[in-house]
PDB file of C-alpha atoms in Angstrom:
ATOM      1  CA  GLY A   1      73.742-140.031 -13.185  1.00  0.00           C
ATOM      2  CA  ASP A   2      71.154-138.869 -10.686  1.00  0.00           C
ATOM      3  CA  SER A   3      72.294-137.858  -7.230  1.00  0.00           C
ATOM      4  CA  VAL A   4      70.954-136.397  -4.001  1.00  0.00           C
ATOM      5  CA  THR A   5      73.055-134.413  -1.549  1.00  0.00           C
ATOM      6  CA  GLN A   6      71.934-133.761   1.994  1.00  0.00           C
ATOM      7  CA  MET A   7      73.492-131.541   4.603  1.00  0.00           C
ATOM      8  CA  GLU A   8      75.869-133.439   6.777  1.00  0.00           C
ATOM      9  CA  GLY A   9      74.800-134.260  10.273  1.00  0.00           C
ATOM     10  CA  PRO A  10      74.325-135.004  12.935  1.00  0.00           C
ATOM     11  CA  VAL A  11      71.971-132.147  13.738  1.00  0.00           C
ATOM     12  CA  THR A  12      71.287-131.511  17.420  1.00  0.00           C
ATOM     13  CA  LEU A  13      68.499-129.150  18.482  1.00  0.00           C
ATOM     14  CA  SER A  14      66.569-128.213  21.574  1.00  0.00           C
ATOM     15  CA  GLU A  15      62.847-128.849  21.702  1.00  0.00           C
ATOM     16  CA  GLU A  16      60.775-126.176  19.944  1.00  0.00           C
ATOM     17  CA  ALA A  17      63.699-125.046  17.807  1.00  0.00           C
ATOM     18  CA  PHE A  18      63.341-124.452  14.062  1.00  0.00           C
ATOM     19  CA  LEU A  19      64.624-127.215  11.807  1.00  0.00           C
ATOM     20  CA  THR A  20      66.052-127.052   8.313  1.00  0.00           C
ATOM     21  CA  ILE A  21      67.690-129.993   6.599  1.00  0.00           C
ATOM     22  CA  ASN A  22      69.049-129.048   3.207  1.00  0.00           C
ATOM     23  CA  CYS A  23      68.660-131.294   0.195  1.00  0.00           C
ATOM     24  CA  THR A  24      69.772-130.620  -3.366  1.00  0.00           C
ATOM     25  CA  TYR A  25      69.598-132.922  -6.328  1.00  0.00           C
ATOM     26  CA  THR A  26      71.041-133.528  -9.751  1.00  0.00           C
ATOM     27  CA  ALA A  27      68.805-135.214 -12.275  1.00  0.00           C
ATOM     28  CA  THR A  28      67.741-134.995 -15.875  1.00  0.00           C
ATOM     29  CA  GLY A  29      64.070-134.599 -16.611  1.00  0.00           C
ATOM     30  CA  TYR A  30      61.449-133.988 -13.973  1.00  0.00           C
ATOM     31  CA  PRO A  31      61.985-136.100 -10.867  1.00  0.00           C
ATOM     32  CA  SER A  32      59.564-136.672  -8.026  1.00  0.00           C
ATOM     33  CA  LEU A  33      61.086-135.739  -4.669  1.00  0.00           C
ATOM     34  CA  PHE A  34      60.617-137.396  -1.300  1.00  0.00           C
ATOM     35  CA  TRP A  35      61.566-137.157   2.335  1.00  0.00           C
ATOM     36  CA  TYR A  36      61.697-140.400   4.297  1.00  0.00           C
ATOM     37  CA  VAL A  37      62.143-140.804   8.036  1.00  0.00           C
ATOM     38  CA  GLN A  38      63.620-143.695   9.989  1.00  0.00           C
ATOM     39  CA  TYR A  39      62.830-143.687  13.708  1.00  0.00           C
ATOM     40  CA  PRO A  40      65.152-145.630  16.026  1.00  0.00           C
ATOM     41  CA  GLY A  41      64.728-149.357  15.544  1.00  0.00           C
ATOM     42  CA  GLU A  42      62.191-148.992  12.741  1.00  0.00           C
ATOM     43  CA  GLY A  43      62.126-149.135   8.957  1.00  0.00           C
ATOM     44  CA  LEU A  44      61.833-146.272   6.513  1.00  0.00           C
ATOM     45  CA  GLN A  45      58.554-144.362   6.283  1.00  0.00           C
ATOM     46  CA  LEU A  46      57.466-141.834   3.712  1.00  0.00           C
ATOM     47  CA  LEU A  47      57.238-138.422   5.377  1.00  0.00           C
ATOM     48  CA  LEU A  48      56.210-136.238   2.438  1.00  0.00           C
ATOM     49  CA  LYS A  49      56.577-135.889  -1.284  1.00  0.00           C
ATOM     50  CA  ALA A  50      56.273-133.459  -4.186  1.00  0.00           C
ATOM     51  CA  THR A  51      55.864-134.490  -7.793  1.00  0.00           C
ATOM     52  CA  LYS A  52      56.329-131.242  -9.707  1.00  0.00           C
ATOM     53  CA  ALA A  53      57.977-127.852  -9.454  1.00  0.00           C
ATOM     54  CA  ASP A  54      56.597-125.488  -6.773  1.00  0.00           C
ATOM     55  CA  ASP A  55      54.631-128.290  -5.105  1.00  0.00           C
ATOM     56  CA  LYS A  56      54.798-128.241  -1.320  1.00  0.00           C
ATOM     57  CA  GLY A  57      54.707-131.527   0.535  1.00  0.00           C
ATOM     58  CA  SER A  58      53.642-131.471   4.174  1.00  0.00           C
ATOM     59  CA  ASN A  59      53.043-133.942   6.975  1.00  0.00           C
ATOM     60  CA  LYS A  60      53.303-133.956  10.794  1.00  0.00           C
ATOM     61  CA  GLY A  61      54.333-130.291  10.789  1.00  0.00           C
ATOM     62  CA  PHE A  62      57.153-130.881   8.303  1.00  0.00           C
ATOM     63  CA  GLU A  63      57.208-129.081   4.963  1.00  0.00           C
ATOM     64  CA  ALA A  64      59.347-129.109   1.843  1.00  0.00           C
ATOM     65  CA  THR A  65      58.924-127.178  -1.398  1.00  0.00           C
ATOM     66  CA  TYR A  66      60.110-128.480  -4.771  1.00  0.00           C
ATOM     67  CA  ARG A  67      62.357-125.725  -6.141  1.00  0.00           C
ATOM     68  CA  LYS A  68      63.380-126.516  -9.676  1.00  0.00           C
ATOM     69  CA  GLU A  69      65.342-123.288 -10.160  1.00  0.00           C
ATOM     70  CA  THR A  70      67.650-124.173  -7.273  1.00  0.00           C
ATOM     71  CA  THR A  71      67.230-127.989  -7.594  1.00  0.00           C
ATOM     72  CA  SER A  72      66.410-128.147  -3.906  1.00  0.00           C
ATOM     73  CA  PHE A  73      63.888-129.787  -1.576  1.00  0.00           C
ATOM     74  CA  HIS A  74      64.793-128.547   1.885  1.00  0.00           C
ATOM     75  CA  LEU A  75      62.933-130.021   4.853  1.00  0.00           C
ATOM     76  CA  GLU A  76      61.625-127.589   7.492  1.00  0.00           C
ATOM     77  CA  LYS A  77      59.690-127.718  10.721  1.00  0.00           C
ATOM     78  CA  GLY A  78      58.833-124.714  12.838  1.00  0.00           C
ATOM     79  CA  SER A  79      59.034-126.371  16.247  1.00  0.00           C
ATOM     80  CA  VAL A  80      60.688-129.760  16.687  1.00  0.00           C
ATOM     81  CA  GLN A  81      59.846-132.271  19.399  1.00  0.00           C
ATOM     82  CA  VAL A  82      61.916-134.944  21.078  1.00  0.00           C
ATOM     83  CA  SER A  83      59.842-137.502  19.165  1.00  0.00           C
ATOM     84  CA  ASP A  84      61.197-136.091  15.878  1.00  0.00           C
ATOM     85  CA  SER A  85      64.614-137.569  16.654  1.00  0.00           C
ATOM     86  CA  ALA A  86      65.329-139.853  13.719  1.00  0.00           C
ATOM     87  CA  VAL A  87      67.309-140.211  10.512  1.00  0.00           C
ATOM     88  CA  TYR A  88      65.909-138.234   7.591  1.00  0.00           C
ATOM     89  CA  PHE A  89      66.530-139.208   3.965  1.00  0.00           C
ATOM     90  CA  CYS A  90      65.935-137.097   0.898  1.00  0.00           C
ATOM     91  CA  ALA A  91      65.262-139.081  -2.272  1.00  0.00           C
ATOM     92  CA  LEU A  92      64.171-138.764  -5.856  1.00  0.00           C
ATOM     93  CA  ILE A  93      62.601-140.879  -8.538  1.00  0.00           C
ATOM     94  CA  ASN A  94      63.517-139.580 -11.938  1.00  0.00           C
ATOM     95  CA  GLY A  95      61.308-139.177 -14.912  1.00  0.00           C
ATOM     96  CA  GLY A  96      57.611-139.556 -15.554  1.00  0.00           C
ATOM     97  CA  THR A  97      57.840-143.173 -16.565  1.00  0.00           C
ATOM     98  CA  SER A  98      57.357-146.287 -14.522  1.00  0.00           C
ATOM     99  CA  TYR A  99      61.031-147.075 -14.684  1.00  0.00           C
ATOM    100  CA  GLY A 100      62.447-144.354 -12.516  1.00  0.00           C
ATOM    101  CA  LYS A 101      65.168-145.402 -10.141  1.00  0.00           C
ATOM    102  CA  LEU A 102      64.930-144.429  -6.486  1.00  0.00           C
ATOM    103  CA  THR A 103      68.031-142.478  -5.459  1.00  0.00           C
ATOM    104  CA  PHE A 104      68.682-141.568  -1.798  1.00  0.00           C
ATOM    105  CA  GLY A 105      70.778-138.972  -0.101  1.00  0.00           C
ATOM    106  CA  GLN A 106      73.126-140.166   2.618  1.00  0.00           C
ATOM    107  CA  GLY A 107      70.731-139.374   5.467  1.00  0.00           C
ATOM    108  CA  THR A 108      70.846-136.792   8.252  1.00  0.00           C
ATOM    109  CA  ILE A 109      70.674-137.796  11.897  1.00  0.00           C
ATOM    110  CA  LEU A 110      68.495-135.447  13.956  1.00  0.00           C
ATOM    111  CA  THR A 111      68.619-135.475  17.749  1.00  0.00           C
ATOM    112  CA  VAL A 112      66.221-133.277  19.697  1.00  0.00           C
ATOM    113  CA  HIS A 113      66.892-132.655  23.405  1.00  0.00           C
ATOM    114  CA  PRO A 114      64.213-131.660  25.940  1.00  0.00           C
TER     115      PRO A 114
ATOM    116  CA  SER B   1      46.460-153.148  -1.356  1.00  0.00           C
ATOM    117  CA  GLN B   2      50.071-152.459  -2.166  1.00  0.00           C
ATOM    118  CA  THR B   3      52.458-154.045   0.302  1.00  0.00           C
ATOM    119  CA  ILE B   4      55.917-155.448   0.529  1.00  0.00           C
ATOM    120  CA  HIS B   5      57.049-158.360   2.669  1.00  0.00           C
ATOM    121  CA  GLN B   6      60.628-158.855   3.737  1.00  0.00           C
ATOM    122  CA  TRP B   7      61.972-161.592   5.976  1.00  0.00           C
ATOM    123  CA  PRO B   8      63.471-162.465   8.314  1.00  0.00           C
ATOM    124  CA  ALA B   9      63.442-159.387  10.530  1.00  0.00           C
ATOM    125  CA  THR B  10      66.633-160.336  12.321  1.00  0.00           C
ATOM    126  CA  LEU B  11      69.339-162.844  11.515  1.00  0.00           C
ATOM    127  CA  VAL B  12      72.574-163.885  13.177  1.00  0.00           C
ATOM    128  CA  GLN B  13      74.879-165.895  10.949  1.00  0.00           C
ATOM    129  CA  PRO B  14      78.455-167.168  11.363  1.00  0.00           C
ATOM    130  CA  VAL B  15      81.219-165.982   9.082  1.00  0.00           C
ATOM    131  CA  GLY B  16      81.448-168.163   5.975  1.00  0.00           C
ATOM    132  CA  SER B  17      77.802-169.253   6.059  1.00  0.00           C
ATOM    133  CA  PRO B  18      75.391-168.602   3.167  1.00  0.00           C
ATOM    134  CA  LEU B  19      72.688-165.956   3.142  1.00  0.00           C
ATOM    135  CA  SER B  20      69.272-165.694   1.558  1.00  0.00           C
ATOM    136  CA  LEU B  21      66.949-162.762   2.215  1.00  0.00           C
ATOM    137  CA  GLU B  22      63.624-162.687   0.436  1.00  0.00           C
ATOM    138  CA  CYS B  23      61.359-159.847  -0.520  1.00  0.00           C
ATOM    139  CA  THR B  24      57.938-160.162  -2.137  1.00  0.00           C
ATOM    140  CA  VAL B  25      55.591-157.492  -3.375  1.00  0.00           C
ATOM    141  CA  GLU B  26      51.797-157.465  -3.518  1.00  0.00           C
ATOM    142  CA  GLY B  27      49.331-155.212  -5.249  1.00  0.00           C
ATOM    143  CA  THR B  28      51.370-154.184  -8.234  1.00  0.00           C
ATOM    144  CA  SER B  29      52.959-155.635 -11.320  1.00  0.00           C
ATOM    145  CA  ASN B  30      56.295-155.000 -12.982  1.00  0.00           C
ATOM    146  CA  PRO B  31      57.704-152.881 -10.141  1.00  0.00           C
ATOM    147  CA  ASN B  32      61.275-151.697  -9.911  1.00  0.00           C
ATOM    148  CA  LEU B  33      62.876-153.549  -7.012  1.00  0.00           C
ATOM    149  CA  TYR B  34      65.810-152.532  -4.857  1.00  0.00           C
ATOM    150  CA  TRP B  35      68.102-153.875  -2.157  1.00  0.00           C
ATOM    151  CA  TYR B  36      69.729-151.292   0.098  1.00  0.00           C
ATOM    152  CA  ARG B  37      72.143-151.684   2.976  1.00  0.00           C
ATOM    153  CA  GLN B  38      72.480-149.353   5.899  1.00  0.00           C
ATOM    154  CA  ALA B  39      75.628-149.862   7.934  1.00  0.00           C
ATOM    155  CA  ALA B  40      75.636-148.650  11.541  1.00  0.00           C
ATOM    156  CA  GLY B  41      75.654-144.858  11.721  1.00  0.00           C
ATOM    157  CA  ARG B  42      75.638-144.441   7.955  1.00  0.00           C
ATOM    158  CA  GLY B  43      73.188-143.734   5.173  1.00  0.00           C
ATOM    159  CA  LEU B  44      71.527-145.998   2.667  1.00  0.00           C
ATOM    160  CA  GLN B  45      73.676-147.644   0.050  1.00  0.00           C
ATOM    161  CA  LEU B  46      72.023-149.052  -3.053  1.00  0.00           C
ATOM    162  CA  LEU B  47      73.226-152.610  -3.633  1.00  0.00           C
ATOM    163  CA  PHE B  48      71.044-153.928  -6.450  1.00  0.00           C
ATOM    164  CA  TYR B  49      68.333-152.636  -8.704  1.00  0.00           C
ATOM    165  CA  SER B  50      65.995-154.597 -10.963  1.00  0.00           C
ATOM    166  CA  VAL B  51      63.564-153.407 -13.623  1.00  0.00           C
ATOM    167  CA  GLY B  52      62.279-156.852 -14.555  1.00  0.00           C
ATOM    168  CA  ILE B  53      62.568-160.613 -14.190  1.00  0.00           C
ATOM    169  CA  GLY B  54      66.164-161.698 -14.491  1.00  0.00           C
ATOM    170  CA  GLN B  55      67.393-158.116 -14.886  1.00  0.00           C
ATOM    171  CA  ILE B  56      69.776-157.120 -12.101  1.00  0.00           C
ATOM    172  CA  SER B  57      72.020-154.079 -11.901  1.00  0.00           C
ATOM    173  CA  SER B  58      74.775-154.162  -9.318  1.00  0.00           C
ATOM    174  CA  GLU B  59      75.678-150.764  -7.969  1.00  0.00           C
ATOM    175  CA  VAL B  60      78.760-151.673  -5.936  1.00  0.00           C
ATOM    176  CA  PRO B  61      81.169-154.603  -6.072  1.00  0.00           C
ATOM    177  CA  GLN B  62      80.698-156.841  -3.081  1.00  0.00           C
ATOM    178  CA  ASN B  63      80.251-160.265  -1.612  1.00  0.00           C
ATOM    179  CA  LEU B  64      76.525-160.336  -2.363  1.00  0.00           C
ATOM    180  CA  SER B  65      74.322-161.200  -5.324  1.00  0.00           C
ATOM    181  CA  ALA B  66      70.671-160.701  -6.169  1.00  0.00           C
ATOM    182  CA  SER B  67      68.131-162.559  -8.233  1.00  0.00           C
ATOM    183  CA  ARG B  68      64.614-161.910  -9.442  1.00  0.00           C
ATOM    184  CA  PRO B  69      63.068-165.257 -10.335  1.00  0.00           C
ATOM    185  CA  GLN B  70      59.529-163.840 -10.487  1.00  0.00           C
ATOM    186  CA  ASP B  71      58.069-160.415 -11.200  1.00  0.00           C
ATOM    187  CA  ARG B  72      57.329-159.693  -7.554  1.00  0.00           C
ATOM    188  CA  GLN B  73      60.139-161.588  -5.844  1.00  0.00           C
ATOM    189  CA  PHE B  74      63.604-160.256  -5.148  1.00  0.00           C
ATOM    190  CA  ILE B  75      66.261-162.298  -3.356  1.00  0.00           C
ATOM    191  CA  LEU B  76      69.545-161.177  -1.827  1.00  0.00           C
ATOM    192  CA  SER B  77      72.158-163.895  -1.429  1.00  0.00           C
ATOM    193  CA  SER B  78      75.683-164.645  -0.431  1.00  0.00           C
ATOM    194  CA  LYS B  79      77.668-167.875  -0.677  1.00  0.00           C
ATOM    195  CA  LYS B  80      79.993-166.966   2.217  1.00  0.00           C
ATOM    196  CA  LEU B  81      79.255-164.136   4.602  1.00  0.00           C
ATOM    197  CA  LEU B  82      81.941-161.767   5.837  1.00  0.00           C
ATOM    198  CA  LEU B  83      81.952-159.801   9.074  1.00  0.00           C
ATOM    199  CA  SER B  84      81.635-156.635   6.988  1.00  0.00           C
ATOM    200  CA  ASP B  85      78.294-157.861   5.627  1.00  0.00           C
ATOM    201  CA  SER B  86      76.651-157.017   8.942  1.00  0.00           C
ATOM    202  CA  GLY B  87      74.086-154.275   8.639  1.00  0.00           C
ATOM    203  CA  PHE B  88      70.476-153.405   8.032  1.00  0.00           C
ATOM    204  CA  TYR B  89      69.152-154.587   4.672  1.00  0.00           C
ATOM    205  CA  LEU B  90      66.142-152.941   3.165  1.00  0.00           C
ATOM    206  CA  CYS B  91      64.029-154.046   0.222  1.00  0.00           C
ATOM    207  CA  ALA B  92      61.985-151.478  -1.683  1.00  0.00           C
ATOM    208  CA  TRP B  93      59.832-151.190  -4.756  1.00  0.00           C
ATOM    209  CA  THR B  94      58.823-148.268  -6.904  1.00  0.00           C
ATOM    210  CA  ARG B  95      56.391-147.829  -9.734  1.00  0.00           C
ATOM    211  CA  GLY B  96      55.213-144.613 -11.296  1.00  0.00           C
ATOM    212  CA  GLY B  97      56.530-142.367  -8.546  1.00  0.00           C
ATOM    213  CA  LYS B  98      55.279-144.476  -5.634  1.00  0.00           C
ATOM    214  CA  ALA B  99      57.789-146.098  -3.330  1.00  0.00           C
ATOM    215  CA  PHE B 100      57.288-148.715  -0.628  1.00  0.00           C
ATOM    216  CA  PHE B 101      59.755-150.257   1.779  1.00  0.00           C
ATOM    217  CA  GLY B 102      59.984-153.509   3.633  1.00  0.00           C
ATOM    218  CA  GLN B 103      60.573-153.513   7.380  1.00  0.00           C
ATOM    219  CA  GLY B 104      64.196-154.444   6.913  1.00  0.00           C
ATOM    220  CA  THR B 105      66.441-157.279   8.067  1.00  0.00           C
ATOM    221  CA  ARG B 106      69.032-156.750  10.778  1.00  0.00           C
ATOM    222  CA  LEU B 107      71.912-159.060   9.843  1.00  0.00           C
ATOM    223  CA  THR B 108      74.690-159.725  12.312  1.00  0.00           C
ATOM    224  CA  VAL B 109      77.609-161.797  11.122  1.00  0.00           C
ATOM    225  CA  VAL B 110      79.569-163.301  14.003  1.00  0.00           C
TER     226      VAL B 110
END
């Protein structure tokens, strides 16, 4: 079945450091890929997405590129802020139909210190 | 507009009591519906998945059940709660690559 594997956390960085959170997936067909963020005490929010190979999703300074050859969708940000502290989830919806199932990675906790 | 409503936001229930969490969707038809649980300090665990009315797939064996009595209504239930049922429960829907989440329910079983 489909699966998403994220790098294990927690990840602790200083403000203005470079961030990479690795995400790889296993899926048949052509999944859409997502990054979701959960800030402390809040629900999940869509951060960015990419629907086909080589697409780059971007939002709030975060970027991720859909790499089909390496089945990866790594999340990056050039300079993190304390306000970026949150749990980040990589996810996929498989197939081009309406019946794709949403599959999450286990989540990566990011803590940014001043 | 496409939205999802989940309630209640927080709930404290005694061990052995029943549970009913409701999720309703607006602005779409025939969505895929999901119930996830997030235990403290852990990732999201898919509990149930539904592709249509009355169609429920259970991903993990547990003390909970789900029902979909209408196209845009998804209910998570338990007859007798356990302490281990405490956690953050999240309803979601997807259709054609879009995904939306409810605000979640913080359940504390005491």
